[in-house]
Amino acid sequence: MIIVGEKINTSRKRIAEAVEKRDADAITEVARQQAEAGANYIDVNAGTFLEQETDCLCWLVETVQQSVDLPLCLDSPNPKALAEAIKCHRGEPMINSISLEPYRYQALLPVVTSRPCSVIALCMAETAMPTSIKDRVQAGTQIVARLTKAGISLGKIYVDPLIQPVSVDTRMGKEALGAISEIMNKFPGINTICGLSNVSFGLPCRHLLNRAFLTLGIGHGLSAAILDPTDNRLMATLRAAEVLLDRDEFCGRFIEAYQKGLLAD
Amino acid sequence: MSDLKALADAVINADIDTAVAETRKAIDAKVDVQEILDKGLIIPMDEVGLRFSKGIMFVPQMLRSAKTMQNCMELLMPFFSKGDISFKGKIIIGTVKGDLHDIGKNLVSMMLEGAGFTIEDLGVDVAPETFVTKIKETKADIVAMSALLSTTMPSMRNTIEALKQAGIRDSVKVIIGGAPVTENFAMEIGADAYAPDAGYGVVKAKEILNLS
């Protein structure tokens, strides 16, 4: 399971304050905690800074990479910010995200093909959010075809089925999970990724739903997730699910997490 | 007097069968339909919105209450002769240009309707010119805009600019909302109100039109 640590996002007050003050220590602390907890990528998002987003994002890239030896997930709906951030990044980042929406696609394609990187591709059609499995697979197939044609290999594509709240429509969990299965079966070697919190919007005990959804996602073949790796209970659930699905050789990661005291019941 | 409290409770509890039965009972008892609408449906829906904003009720309960209200409305509609219902005001709602997210916008739209406003939902990816045209056409009291991406928030500013250009900024109130949107941003772009959720959407809409 590829884990993208989600905590460095300026929609969180502490992070926004640290970015505002250019407090590198505060940011590196959050980066280190996530790295130690098992993150494979550190997500950086400065979207709330609007006009200053590009500067803030580049500062975050440099600051985080000075403290942890991990690639980053450059997270913005703004192609200009991503185009600059990718230049500041050492190694191969993950770009979060591209979609079929015409402006976004045209502006981002040159960025994601400008240097080696992985890319998150949203199952969003040109003009509408997906609702069914079919919508998602259709949009996913179309964007995968375009990205591979542009020279990006399947292994570097992370398809995000787009998770919508079950509170609004109780079919939304199943539809996203079904899409994960179909996409993983249709394109061997590809990755699927998602965030966990959208699914539980509008309901109580969201952490419980998020954990259950992660387990089901892994059961449907989900190969990466954007989450808080310092959430011990969530990570324990993830490690346990991997063991049970033969995705953890000799139960190595599970036991290691236990020995580090990271497995909360 | 027929007991509209039973109807009001049934709307809050989203008990569709009871609500429909109580609506029929009130109609049969010749209770004024405007009173059934106001006290039996709209006031309890306001309560649902408040409880949602406070975190006591949750989205599925709110949806079910709204559906309960809609079913009761169907029974009431034939008794209103045309133009007879007093609505609170007309609201144009949409997700701004470049943005396809509709879930939050739909919830707000539903709650505003439940509160007794007339809603025209323009859908997603709505251009500033479209807002302007529709506002002129319908003489709307409020325009409500949603954005879920930091990159589409500027479309809200552009829409307000377009309203000024068209000379109609003073004739319509502007409410904005959406995950990345803040009160500060609303003030900065000259909106009249910011609503952090669907429950507050109703509160703010009433506030800016000076309705109780």
Tab-separated table of C-alpha atoms in Angstrom:
chain	number	residue	atom	x	y	z
A	1	MET	CA	0.000	0.000	0.000
A	2	ILE	CA	1.368	3.372	-0.972
A	3	ILE	CA	0.615	5.917	1.712
A	4	VAL	CA	0.388	9.617	0.972
A	5	GLY	CA	0.503	11.638	4.195
A	6	GLU	CA	-2.144	14.338	3.985
A	7	LYS	CA	-1.351	16.576	6.942
A	8	ILE	CA	0.576	19.425	5.280
A	9	ASN	CA	-2.461	21.224	3.914
A	10	THR	CA	-3.103	24.910	4.548
A	11	SER	CA	-6.801	24.234	5.047
A	12	ARG	CA	-5.571	23.151	8.501
A	13	LYS	CA	-5.121	26.196	10.717
A	14	ARG	CA	-1.750	25.195	12.215
A	15	ILE	CA	-0.262	24.591	8.791
A	16	ALA	CA	-1.638	27.850	7.393
A	17	GLU	CA	-0.052	29.755	10.267
A	18	ALA	CA	3.291	27.990	9.790
A	19	VAL	CA	3.292	28.778	6.055
A	20	GLU	CA	2.276	32.374	6.693
A	21	LYS	CA	5.229	32.829	9.072
A	22	ARG	CA	7.512	30.624	6.967
A	23	ASP	CA	8.057	28.569	10.133
A	24	ALA	CA	10.180	25.760	8.677
A	25	ASP	CA	10.498	23.928	12.017
A	26	ALA	CA	6.749	23.504	12.380
A	27	ILE	CA	6.454	22.098	8.850
A	28	THR	CA	9.430	19.749	9.100
A	29	GLU	CA	8.040	18.392	12.375
A	30	VAL	CA	4.774	17.380	10.662
A	31	ALA	CA	6.711	15.969	7.711
A	32	ARG	CA	8.967	13.862	9.959
A	33	GLN	CA	6.078	12.508	12.008
A	34	GLN	CA	4.363	11.314	8.842
A	35	ALA	CA	7.567	9.809	7.448
A	36	GLU	CA	8.190	7.906	10.695
A	37	ALA	CA	4.597	6.672	10.697
A	38	GLY	CA	5.119	5.049	7.305
A	39	ALA	CA	4.252	7.636	4.653
A	40	ASN	CA	5.693	6.949	1.191
A	41	TYR	CA	4.846	10.415	-0.092
A	42	ILE	CA	4.213	13.664	1.770
A	43	ASP	CA	1.336	15.653	0.318
A	44	VAL	CA	1.768	19.445	0.210
A	45	ASN	CA	-1.204	21.714	-0.450
A	46	ALA	CA	-1.257	25.518	-0.157
A	47	GLY	CA	-4.537	26.068	-2.013
A	48	THR	CA	-6.001	28.419	0.584
A	49	PHE	CA	-3.329	31.006	-0.206
A	50	LEU	CA	-4.945	31.689	-3.599
A	51	GLU	CA	-2.731	34.310	-5.348
A	52	GLN	CA	0.287	33.388	-3.186
A	53	GLU	CA	-0.274	29.657	-3.639
A	54	THR	CA	2.633	29.099	-6.027
A	55	ASP	CA	5.198	30.769	-3.738
A	56	CYS	CA	3.860	28.946	-0.686
A	57	LEU	CA	3.825	25.581	-2.452
A	58	CYS	CA	7.423	25.960	-3.658
A	59	TRP	CA	8.498	26.957	-0.145
A	60	LEU	CA	6.750	23.866	1.236
A	61	VAL	CA	8.481	21.601	-1.315
A	62	GLU	CA	11.918	22.928	-0.418
A	63	THR	CA	11.249	22.930	3.315
A	64	VAL	CA	9.863	19.392	3.459
A	65	GLN	CA	12.543	17.937	1.218
A	66	GLN	CA	15.269	19.423	3.404
A	67	SER	CA	14.010	17.375	6.334
A	68	VAL	CA	12.739	14.069	4.938
A	69	ASP	CA	14.098	11.889	2.199
A	70	LEU	CA	10.761	11.213	0.534
A	71	PRO	CA	9.103	12.290	-2.681
A	72	LEU	CA	6.202	14.682	-2.339
A	73	CYS	CA	2.675	14.669	-3.628
A	74	LEU	CA	2.184	18.130	-5.152
A	75	ASP	CA	-1.458	18.887	-4.504
A	76	SER	CA	-3.328	21.672	-6.269
A	77	PRO	CA	-6.131	22.192	-8.765
A	78	ASN	CA	-4.004	25.069	-10.117
A	79	PRO	CA	-1.810	24.053	-13.103
A	80	LYS	CA	0.450	27.114	-12.703
A	81	ALA	CA	1.263	26.261	-9.100
A	82	LEU	CA	2.030	22.657	-10.073
A	83	ALA	CA	4.227	23.757	-12.988
A	84	GLU	CA	6.423	25.767	-10.614
A	85	ALA	CA	6.374	23.282	-7.731
A	86	ILE	CA	7.557	20.407	-9.937
A	87	LYS	CA	10.656	22.448	-10.807
A	88	CYS	CA	11.548	22.878	-7.110
A	89	HIS	CA	11.161	19.175	-6.400
A	90	ARG	CA	14.054	16.694	-6.127
A	91	GLY	CA	13.335	13.195	-7.424
A	92	GLU	CA	10.015	11.991	-8.790
A	93	PRO	CA	6.966	13.677	-7.286
A	94	MET	CA	3.352	12.607	-7.535
A	95	ILE	CA	1.132	15.230	-9.189
A	96	ASN	CA	-2.286	15.639	-7.589
A	97	SER	CA	-4.193	15.872	-9.923
A	98	ILE	CA	-5.152	15.851	-13.592
A	99	SER	CA	-8.656	15.334	-15.020
A	100	LEU	CA	-10.470	15.400	-18.359
A	101	GLU	CA	-11.817	18.900	-17.672
A	102	PRO	CA	-10.449	20.620	-20.798
A	103	TYR	CA	-8.622	23.560	-19.236
A	104	ARG	CA	-7.049	21.504	-16.507
A	105	TYR	CA	-5.994	18.723	-18.861
A	106	GLN	CA	-4.450	20.987	-21.477
A	107	ALA	CA	-2.604	23.054	-18.898
A	108	LEU	CA	-1.290	20.061	-16.959
A	109	LEU	CA	-0.293	17.602	-19.653
A	110	PRO	CA	2.897	19.536	-20.510
A	111	VAL	CA	3.721	19.680	-16.795
A	112	VAL	CA	3.371	15.951	-16.105
A	113	THR	CA	5.329	15.060	-19.218
A	114	SER	CA	8.057	17.654	-18.553
A	115	ARG	CA	9.940	15.373	-16.155
A	116	PRO	CA	9.548	11.959	-14.533
A	117	CYS	CA	6.625	11.874	-12.110
A	118	SER	CA	3.598	9.907	-11.040
A	119	VAL	CA	0.191	11.421	-11.630
A	120	ILE	CA	-3.194	11.163	-9.960
A	121	ALA	CA	-5.955	11.033	-12.584
A	122	LEU	CA	-9.485	11.858	-11.482
A	123	CYS	CA	-12.445	9.882	-12.836
A	124	MET	CA	-14.170	13.146	-13.661
A	125	ALA	CA	-15.883	13.522	-17.021
A	126	GLU	CA	-15.428	16.739	-18.989
A	127	THR	CA	-18.665	18.240	-17.756
A	128	ALA	CA	-19.949	16.280	-14.766
A	129	MET	CA	-19.013	14.459	-11.586
A	130	PRO	CA	-19.382	10.682	-11.864
A	131	THR	CA	-22.130	8.856	-10.009
A	132	SER	CA	-22.080	5.246	-11.203
A	133	ILE	CA	-19.363	2.624	-11.610
A	134	LYS	CA	-19.845	3.013	-15.360
A	135	ASP	CA	-19.272	6.802	-15.277
A	136	ARG	CA	-16.067	6.283	-13.338
A	137	VAL	CA	-14.697	3.478	-15.483
A	138	GLN	CA	-15.517	5.412	-18.641
A	139	ALA	CA	-13.777	8.599	-17.481
A	140	GLY	CA	-10.903	6.567	-15.986
A	141	THR	CA	-10.397	4.605	-19.201
A	142	GLN	CA	-10.387	7.751	-21.288
A	143	ILE	CA	-7.825	9.569	-19.171
A	144	VAL	CA	-5.604	6.486	-18.831
A	145	ALA	CA	-5.622	6.124	-22.614
A	146	ARG	CA	-4.595	9.745	-23.070
A	147	LEU	CA	-1.869	9.658	-20.424
A	148	THR	CA	-0.308	6.429	-21.685
A	149	LYS	CA	-0.385	7.798	-25.220
A	150	ALA	CA	1.500	10.830	-23.881
A	151	GLY	CA	4.197	8.449	-22.635
A	152	ILE	CA	3.299	7.957	-18.986
A	153	SER	CA	3.496	4.293	-18.001
A	154	LEU	CA	0.576	2.570	-16.239
A	155	GLY	CA	2.593	2.066	-13.055
A	156	LYS	CA	2.907	5.815	-12.665
A	157	ILE	CA	-0.795	6.481	-13.036
A	158	TYR	CA	-2.940	6.617	-9.902
A	159	VAL	CA	-6.624	6.625	-10.770
A	160	ASP	CA	-8.837	8.348	-8.212
A	161	PRO	CA	-12.427	7.074	-8.538
A	162	LEU	CA	-13.682	10.221	-6.739
A	163	ILE	CA	-15.308	9.414	-3.461
A	164	GLN	CA	-18.672	10.989	-2.731
A	165	PRO	CA	-20.606	11.058	0.524
A	166	VAL	CA	-22.874	8.119	1.352
A	167	SER	CA	-24.946	10.528	3.442
A	168	VAL	CA	-26.270	12.124	0.269
A	169	ASP	CA	-26.713	8.909	-1.691
A	170	THR	CA	-26.177	5.566	-0.003
A	171	ARG	CA	-25.005	3.950	-3.253
A	172	MET	CA	-21.867	6.109	-3.393
A	173	GLY	CA	-19.624	3.781	-1.387
A	174	LYS	CA	-20.420	0.756	-3.516
A	175	GLU	CA	-20.123	2.652	-6.779
A	176	ALA	CA	-16.625	3.887	-5.937
A	177	LEU	CA	-15.497	0.471	-4.679
A	178	GLY	CA	-16.861	-1.240	-7.782
A	179	ALA	CA	-14.940	1.211	-9.952
A	180	ILE	CA	-11.710	0.453	-8.068
A	181	SER	CA	-12.120	-3.284	-8.825
A	182	GLU	CA	-12.930	-2.748	-12.472
A	183	ILE	CA	-10.075	-0.334	-13.085
A	184	MET	CA	-7.540	-2.569	-11.308
A	185	ASN	CA	-8.717	-5.565	-13.387
A	186	LYS	CA	-8.855	-3.682	-16.660
A	187	PHE	CA	-5.351	-2.170	-16.427
A	188	PRO	CA	-2.936	-4.589	-14.713
A	189	GLY	CA	-0.076	-2.653	-13.138
A	190	ILE	CA	-2.026	0.571	-12.670
A	191	ASN	CA	-2.671	2.123	-9.254
A	192	THR	CA	-5.857	3.340	-7.658
A	193	ILE	CA	-5.872	5.971	-4.957
A	194	CYS	CA	-8.392	7.934	-2.937
A	195	GLY	CA	-8.884	10.163	0.034
A	196	LEU	CA	-10.991	8.717	2.831
A	197	SER	CA	-12.873	11.561	4.410
A	198	ASN	CA	-15.344	12.471	1.635
A	199	VAL	CA	-17.200	9.213	2.083
A	200	SER	CA	-18.289	10.114	5.608
A	201	PHE	CA	-19.325	13.757	5.072
A	202	GLY	CA	-22.596	14.578	6.817
A	203	LEU	CA	-22.500	11.658	9.244
A	204	PRO	CA	-21.421	11.163	12.873
A	205	CYS	CA	-18.404	9.010	13.885
A	206	ARG	CA	-16.614	9.794	10.652
A	207	HIS	CA	-13.369	8.082	11.669
A	208	LEU	CA	-15.179	4.777	12.021
A	209	LEU	CA	-16.664	5.059	8.529
A	210	ASN	CA	-13.315	6.154	7.073
A	211	ARG	CA	-11.572	3.119	8.552
A	212	ALA	CA	-14.234	0.712	7.331
A	213	PHE	CA	-14.077	2.293	3.884
A	214	LEU	CA	-10.289	1.912	3.771
A	215	THR	CA	-10.620	-1.785	4.605
A	216	LEU	CA	-13.229	-2.280	1.884
A	217	GLY	CA	-11.130	-0.268	-0.567
A	218	ILE	CA	-8.096	-2.471	0.063
A	219	GLY	CA	-10.383	-5.480	-0.371
A	220	HIS	CA	-11.366	-4.133	-3.793
A	221	GLY	CA	-7.742	-3.658	-4.849
A	222	LEU	CA	-7.044	-0.067	-3.802
A	223	SER	CA	-3.263	0.292	-3.970
A	224	ALA	CA	-2.702	3.746	-2.489
A	225	ALA	CA	-4.457	6.121	-0.112
A	226	ILE	CA	-4.222	9.737	0.939
A	227	LEU	CA	-4.602	9.705	4.703
A	228	ASP	CA	-3.190	10.717	8.079
A	229	PRO	CA	-0.467	8.134	8.766
A	230	THR	CA	-0.123	9.367	12.349
A	231	ASP	CA	-3.663	8.119	13.037
A	232	ASN	CA	-2.681	4.866	14.761
A	233	ARG	CA	-6.045	3.230	14.555
A	234	LEU	CA	-6.370	3.943	10.850
A	235	MET	CA	-2.866	2.609	10.157
A	236	ALA	CA	-3.507	-0.476	12.293
A	237	THR	CA	-6.614	-1.178	10.213
A	238	LEU	CA	-4.597	-0.753	7.012
A	239	ARG	CA	-1.798	-3.083	8.165
A	240	ALA	CA	-4.296	-5.714	9.291
A	241	ALA	CA	-6.208	-5.596	5.992
A	242	GLU	CA	-2.970	-6.017	4.035
A	243	VAL	CA	-2.024	-9.107	6.027
A	244	LEU	CA	-5.442	-10.657	5.473
A	245	LEU	CA	-5.297	-10.068	1.702
A	246	ASP	CA	-1.807	-11.530	1.189
A	247	ARG	CA	-0.329	-8.107	0.587
A	248	ASP	CA	2.262	-8.255	3.384
A	249	GLU	CA	4.984	-10.845	2.899
A	250	PHE	CA	5.627	-12.888	6.070
A	251	CYS	CA	3.350	-10.333	7.781
A	252	GLY	CA	6.448	-8.166	7.912
A	253	ARG	CA	4.966	-4.673	7.997
A	254	PHE	CA	2.279	-5.742	10.435
A	255	ILE	CA	4.782	-7.170	12.913
A	256	GLU	CA	7.163	-4.265	12.468
A	257	ALA	CA	4.367	-1.818	13.243
A	258	TYR	CA	3.498	-3.873	16.318
A	259	GLN	CA	7.094	-3.879	17.520
A	260	LYS	CA	7.293	-0.125	17.105
A	261	GLY	CA	4.205	0.172	19.288
A	262	LEU	CA	2.163	1.578	16.398
A	263	LEU	CA	-0.684	-0.917	16.378
A	264	ALA	CA	-3.654	0.335	18.339
A	265	ASP	CA	-6.457	-2.207	18.739
B	1	MET	CA	-57.861	24.005	15.260
B	2	SER	CA	-56.270	20.976	13.656
B	3	ASP	CA	-53.113	19.945	15.390
B	4	LEU	CA	-50.304	21.168	13.152
B	5	LYS	CA	-47.816	20.217	15.832
B	6	ALA	CA	-48.258	16.549	14.918
B	7	LEU	CA	-47.458	17.433	11.305
B	8	ALA	CA	-44.490	19.563	12.341
B	9	ASP	CA	-43.102	16.734	14.489
B	10	ALA	CA	-43.581	14.258	11.658
B	11	VAL	CA	-41.556	16.530	9.326
B	12	ILE	CA	-38.745	16.820	11.879
B	13	ASN	CA	-38.777	13.056	12.442
B	14	ALA	CA	-39.054	12.427	8.683
B	15	ASP	CA	-42.053	10.181	9.225
B	16	ILE	CA	-43.527	10.398	5.740
B	17	ASP	CA	-46.700	8.371	6.335
B	18	THR	CA	-47.710	10.309	9.435
B	19	ALA	CA	-46.877	13.644	7.803
B	20	VAL	CA	-48.974	12.864	4.735
B	21	ALA	CA	-51.884	11.675	6.923
B	22	GLU	CA	-51.673	14.803	9.074
B	23	THR	CA	-51.605	17.027	6.003
B	24	ARG	CA	-54.764	15.325	4.705
B	25	LYS	CA	-56.400	15.707	8.076
B	26	ALA	CA	-55.607	19.419	8.175
B	27	ILE	CA	-56.902	19.931	4.627
B	28	ASP	CA	-60.121	18.057	5.494
B	29	ALA	CA	-60.526	20.184	8.615
B	30	LYS	CA	-60.369	23.240	6.316
B	31	VAL	CA	-57.265	24.658	7.948
B	32	ASP	CA	-55.909	27.534	5.865
B	33	VAL	CA	-53.382	26.012	3.445
B	34	GLN	CA	-50.905	28.837	3.930
B	35	GLU	CA	-50.997	28.050	7.638
B	36	ILE	CA	-50.438	24.341	7.004
B	37	LEU	CA	-47.474	25.277	4.819
B	38	ASP	CA	-45.965	27.771	7.258
B	39	LYS	CA	-46.555	26.090	10.606
B	40	GLY	CA	-46.742	22.465	9.548
B	41	LEU	CA	-43.893	22.351	7.025
B	42	ILE	CA	-41.657	25.426	6.857
B	43	ILE	CA	-41.160	26.063	10.575
B	44	PRO	CA	-40.163	22.429	11.256
B	45	MET	CA	-37.816	22.480	8.236
B	46	ASP	CA	-36.134	25.565	9.723
B	47	GLU	CA	-35.700	23.563	12.912
B	48	VAL	CA	-34.163	20.683	10.922
B	49	GLY	CA	-31.676	23.123	9.384
B	50	LEU	CA	-30.742	24.494	12.787
B	51	ARG	CA	-30.264	21.047	14.282
B	52	PHE	CA	-28.083	20.135	11.299
B	53	SER	CA	-25.910	23.229	11.773
B	54	LYS	CA	-25.526	22.338	15.445
B	55	GLY	CA	-24.440	18.772	14.604
B	56	ILE	CA	-27.478	17.186	16.264
B	57	MET	CA	-29.016	16.010	12.993
B	58	PHE	CA	-27.191	14.614	9.969
B	59	VAL	CA	-27.418	14.875	6.203
B	60	PRO	CA	-29.544	11.755	5.566
B	61	GLN	CA	-32.081	12.913	8.167
B	62	MET	CA	-32.206	16.334	6.548
B	63	LEU	CA	-32.767	14.742	3.117
B	64	ARG	CA	-35.546	12.596	4.473
B	65	SER	CA	-37.255	15.533	6.174
B	66	ALA	CA	-37.088	17.445	2.892
B	67	LYS	CA	-38.641	14.506	1.069
B	68	THR	CA	-41.364	14.366	3.717
B	69	MET	CA	-42.081	18.031	3.144
B	70	GLN	CA	-42.175	17.565	-0.643
B	71	ASN	CA	-44.731	14.768	-0.356
B	72	CYS	CA	-46.936	16.996	1.811
B	73	MET	CA	-46.493	19.920	-0.596
B	74	GLU	CA	-47.895	17.796	-3.406
B	75	LEU	CA	-51.113	17.444	-1.434
B	76	LEU	CA	-51.275	21.164	-0.724
B	77	MET	CA	-50.462	22.505	-4.181
B	78	PRO	CA	-53.917	21.951	-5.762
B	79	PHE	CA	-55.453	24.154	-3.056
B	80	PHE	CA	-53.320	27.145	-3.901
B	81	SER	CA	-54.785	29.065	-6.773
B	82	LYS	CA	-52.075	30.514	-8.978
B	83	GLY	CA	-49.928	33.151	-7.293
B	84	ASP	CA	-51.705	32.471	-4.041
B	85	ILE	CA	-48.813	31.028	-2.095
B	86	SER	CA	-46.664	33.611	-0.432
B	87	PHE	CA	-43.067	32.709	-0.988
B	88	LYS	CA	-40.228	34.226	0.980
B	89	GLY	CA	-38.308	35.295	-2.089
B	90	LYS	CA	-36.670	34.112	-5.273
B	91	ILE	CA	-33.170	32.657	-5.244
B	92	ILE	CA	-30.919	31.822	-8.171
B	93	ILE	CA	-28.342	29.205	-7.211
B	94	GLY	CA	-25.410	27.607	-9.017
B	95	THR	CA	-21.854	26.311	-8.837
B	96	VAL	CA	-19.520	28.839	-10.448
B	97	LYS	CA	-17.704	28.625	-13.757
B	98	GLY	CA	-15.031	25.948	-14.034
B	99	ASP	CA	-16.387	23.950	-11.090
B	100	LEU	CA	-18.443	20.761	-11.424
B	101	HIS	CA	-19.145	20.019	-7.744
B	102	ASP	CA	-22.849	19.879	-6.988
B	103	ILE	CA	-23.442	18.034	-3.717
B	104	GLY	CA	-23.173	20.989	-1.333
B	105	LYS	CA	-25.043	23.257	-3.719
B	106	ASN	CA	-27.898	20.739	-3.958
B	107	LEU	CA	-28.175	20.486	-0.169
B	108	VAL	CA	-28.321	24.265	0.188
B	109	SER	CA	-30.873	24.486	-2.611
B	110	MET	CA	-33.060	21.850	-0.969
B	111	MET	CA	-32.976	23.559	2.424
B	112	LEU	CA	-33.776	26.967	0.920
B	113	GLU	CA	-36.747	25.434	-0.843
B	114	GLY	CA	-37.797	23.825	2.424
B	115	ALA	CA	-37.650	27.244	4.056
B	116	GLY	CA	-40.178	28.596	1.573
B	117	PHE	CA	-37.990	30.264	-1.034
B	118	THR	CA	-38.530	29.809	-4.751
B	119	ILE	CA	-35.375	28.297	-6.211
B	120	GLU	CA	-33.965	28.329	-9.690
B	121	ASP	CA	-30.989	25.988	-9.821
B	122	LEU	CA	-28.659	26.758	-12.735
B	123	GLY	CA	-26.564	23.644	-12.103
B	124	VAL	CA	-22.752	23.558	-12.267
B	125	ASP	CA	-20.094	25.427	-14.283
B	126	VAL	CA	-22.304	28.527	-14.443
B	127	ALA	CA	-20.709	31.494	-16.228
B	128	PRO	CA	-21.028	35.021	-14.781
B	129	GLU	CA	-23.074	36.085	-17.841
B	130	THR	CA	-25.539	33.251	-17.198
B	131	PHE	CA	-26.038	34.397	-13.618
B	132	VAL	CA	-26.593	37.957	-14.862
B	133	THR	CA	-29.114	36.941	-17.528
B	134	LYS	CA	-31.085	34.751	-15.144
B	135	ILE	CA	-31.154	37.370	-12.408
B	136	LYS	CA	-32.505	39.956	-14.860
B	137	GLU	CA	-35.027	37.497	-16.251
B	138	THR	CA	-36.395	36.319	-12.893
B	139	LYS	CA	-35.845	39.478	-10.819
B	140	ALA	CA	-34.297	37.250	-8.184
B	141	ASP	CA	-33.842	38.583	-4.651
B	142	ILE	CA	-30.720	36.537	-3.971
B	143	VAL	CA	-28.008	34.853	-5.993
B	144	ALA	CA	-26.275	31.967	-4.184
B	145	MET	CA	-22.920	30.746	-5.497
B	146	SER	CA	-20.915	27.644	-4.602
B	147	ALA	CA	-17.240	26.830	-5.271
B	148	LEU	CA	-15.364	23.717	-4.106
B	149	LEU	CA	-11.955	24.512	-5.576
B	150	SER	CA	-9.550	27.283	-4.641
B	151	THR	CA	-9.030	27.801	-8.381
B	152	THR	CA	-12.707	28.526	-9.022
B	153	MET	CA	-13.207	30.929	-6.114
B	154	PRO	CA	-12.147	33.852	-8.367
B	155	SER	CA	-15.233	33.058	-10.506
B	156	MET	CA	-17.284	34.333	-7.567
B	157	ARG	CA	-15.448	37.644	-7.704
B	158	ASN	CA	-15.914	37.739	-11.488
B	159	THR	CA	-19.635	37.109	-11.144
B	160	ILE	CA	-20.001	39.964	-8.658
B	161	GLU	CA	-18.046	42.185	-11.076
B	162	ALA	CA	-20.395	41.117	-13.882
B	163	LEU	CA	-23.383	42.069	-11.717
B	164	LYS	CA	-21.860	45.541	-11.245
B	165	GLN	CA	-21.139	45.873	-14.965
B	166	ALA	CA	-24.734	44.950	-15.735
B	167	GLY	CA	-25.935	47.562	-13.245
B	168	ILE	CA	-27.852	45.053	-11.121
B	169	ARG	CA	-25.546	44.602	-8.133
B	170	ASP	CA	-27.795	46.756	-5.934
B	171	SER	CA	-30.954	44.884	-6.822
B	172	VAL	CA	-29.764	41.423	-5.748
B	173	LYS	CA	-28.113	40.031	-2.617
B	174	VAL	CA	-25.157	37.671	-2.949
B	175	ILE	CA	-24.529	34.643	-0.703
B	176	ILE	CA	-21.509	32.402	-1.197
B	177	GLY	CA	-20.309	29.101	0.255
B	178	GLY	CA	-18.273	25.938	-0.377
B	179	ALA	CA	-15.447	24.107	1.395
B	180	PRO	CA	-12.532	26.478	0.600
B	181	VAL	CA	-14.639	29.654	0.907
B	182	THR	CA	-14.320	31.782	4.041
B	183	GLU	CA	-16.100	34.712	5.643
B	184	ASN	CA	-13.028	36.846	4.903
B	185	PHE	CA	-13.121	35.952	1.241
B	186	ALA	CA	-16.831	36.808	1.113
B	187	MET	CA	-16.129	40.256	2.555
B	188	GLU	CA	-13.134	40.788	0.315
B	189	ILE	CA	-15.107	40.202	-2.885
B	190	GLY	CA	-18.097	42.208	-1.665
B	191	ALA	CA	-20.636	39.410	-1.141
B	192	ASP	CA	-23.521	40.135	1.235
B	193	ALA	CA	-23.170	36.909	3.197
B	194	TYR	CA	-21.161	33.725	3.687
B	195	ALA	CA	-22.875	30.470	4.657
B	196	PRO	CA	-20.701	27.715	6.172
B	197	ASP	CA	-23.367	25.012	5.660
B	198	ALA	CA	-26.873	24.330	4.367
B	199	GLY	CA	-28.547	25.199	7.667
B	200	TYR	CA	-26.812	28.571	7.801
B	201	GLY	CA	-27.646	29.125	4.134
B	202	VAL	CA	-31.275	29.481	5.190
B	203	VAL	CA	-30.453	31.652	8.218
B	204	LYS	CA	-28.299	33.989	6.107
B	205	ALA	CA	-30.815	34.179	3.260
B	206	LYS	CA	-33.507	35.302	5.691
B	207	GLU	CA	-31.125	37.677	7.421
B	208	ILE	CA	-30.116	39.571	4.294
B	209	LEU	CA	-33.739	39.948	3.193
B	210	ASN	CA	-34.693	41.094	6.717
B	211	LEU	CA	-37.117	38.209	7.145
B	212	SER	CA	-37.766	36.802	10.601
